[in-house]
C-alpha angles and dihedrals in degrees: 000000000000128000119245110278093015119107116243114260119248120271115284131225129179121223119195118194123210105192104195131092132178086236131359113240117233093235097048121111096172124113093272126145127195109244115244117180125348121349108249090224100153094044092049092049089052091049092051089053090051090048090053091049091050090051099042096095091060096051109021094110094044123101110232113218100178144017122201123194106200141160155070094350115323090180089072085075120081124250087246092060091046090050090051091049094050090047089053091050091051091049097047101032137042099253114187113240091238096041117151108243112191128187126190112227128191117204110245095040101076146026134229091260090051090054089054088052092052089054090050087051090058107271112138102172131045125200107199122202097221093147093171142004091213117095090207093056093042089056091048090050091052094241119161094220136066130221093268091055090048094053091045091053094047091049092048092047093051089050092059092069092240121126111263132211122186123204112217125185118207138176088061123165110289094000118144124214089245092053091052092048091049091055091051090051092048093053090048090057091061091063101245110159099212137040128194108198116192136178116233105252129187105235121198114259095028127112090243090055091053094042112019116205116253119258099033109166119247121243096271093047092047090051090052091051092049091048091052092048090050091049091050090051091051091048089053091054101261120140117218108224102159136026093272104010129096125179134189092230132338094278090062094059117117105260092192095053092043087058089059094048093046089052096249123157126266137185113216120200129177132055111328095357118153127219134198113192130172120214138157091290097051131259123344122194120195140171131209122228107288097211110085089213093053091044091053090047090057093061098093093051099034090227096137100141114099098180141358138179141182114241116230125218096263092050091047092054092049094046092048092051093043091056101036093051090061087071123085090226093051112197140298121252 
């Protein structure tokens, strides 16, 4: 709700970060930590609740259009914990009845029955980290699943009735344009409504950056592979609406990611999560403690924010353009 004479704030999404993985992939530069020992599921759920409570005053009047459970590997957490989290969000925030609630899922960490339970808990969109349908490339990428597990997970997710996105990585070492296009076509046959097609990049600080895998395609070859993947997506009926995003119709677009690209606001909770919130003083960006241990230790005090800064006008213009120009439609002037 906005006061008379005051412009309405931008749309709001909530991002929840789950920082643990069974094994950290050598290309990953996200805040992901290899799980050693028992998953502190109950303690982390309690900390997320405390984080929401500490943030409620900033967002209580804002209508929440989307929730995104990302990581890391959210599917390490039980459907019961996800249900509790979504219940806490509904209790402490103004979640729209038709809100998009997305959960990242990695093949090898769940079963078909478990996916059904996530839907019962409130999830209505899955984003599945397929990455490749080649066992050879999955091993190179350090994934814990094989191609058979990926196809089983995609099939089970589509059967739940939730919307399904599949992440696919292309321009892999030794990959041909035809092989990349074939994988796009194969994923389309499963009935997933959205594809996110990325090029393998060597990010600073990752094992692949320090020791690149042999056979990486050069720039021209990588462009050819990406073009073939895009053409295969178009042939299968997907519409490209963002640099890496393809949807089977406008209703299948990722509402949460569109909010980022359209420069909407988002509250990030969980270890290392980032927020962008607009208030009467402008735009405030903040980041939670990255270390899961330090984040958990902050629960009693509610002091989860590690850093924050106000964004000046020049930064705002750059960030808006940087995001808006990812979209096919661009922006209106």
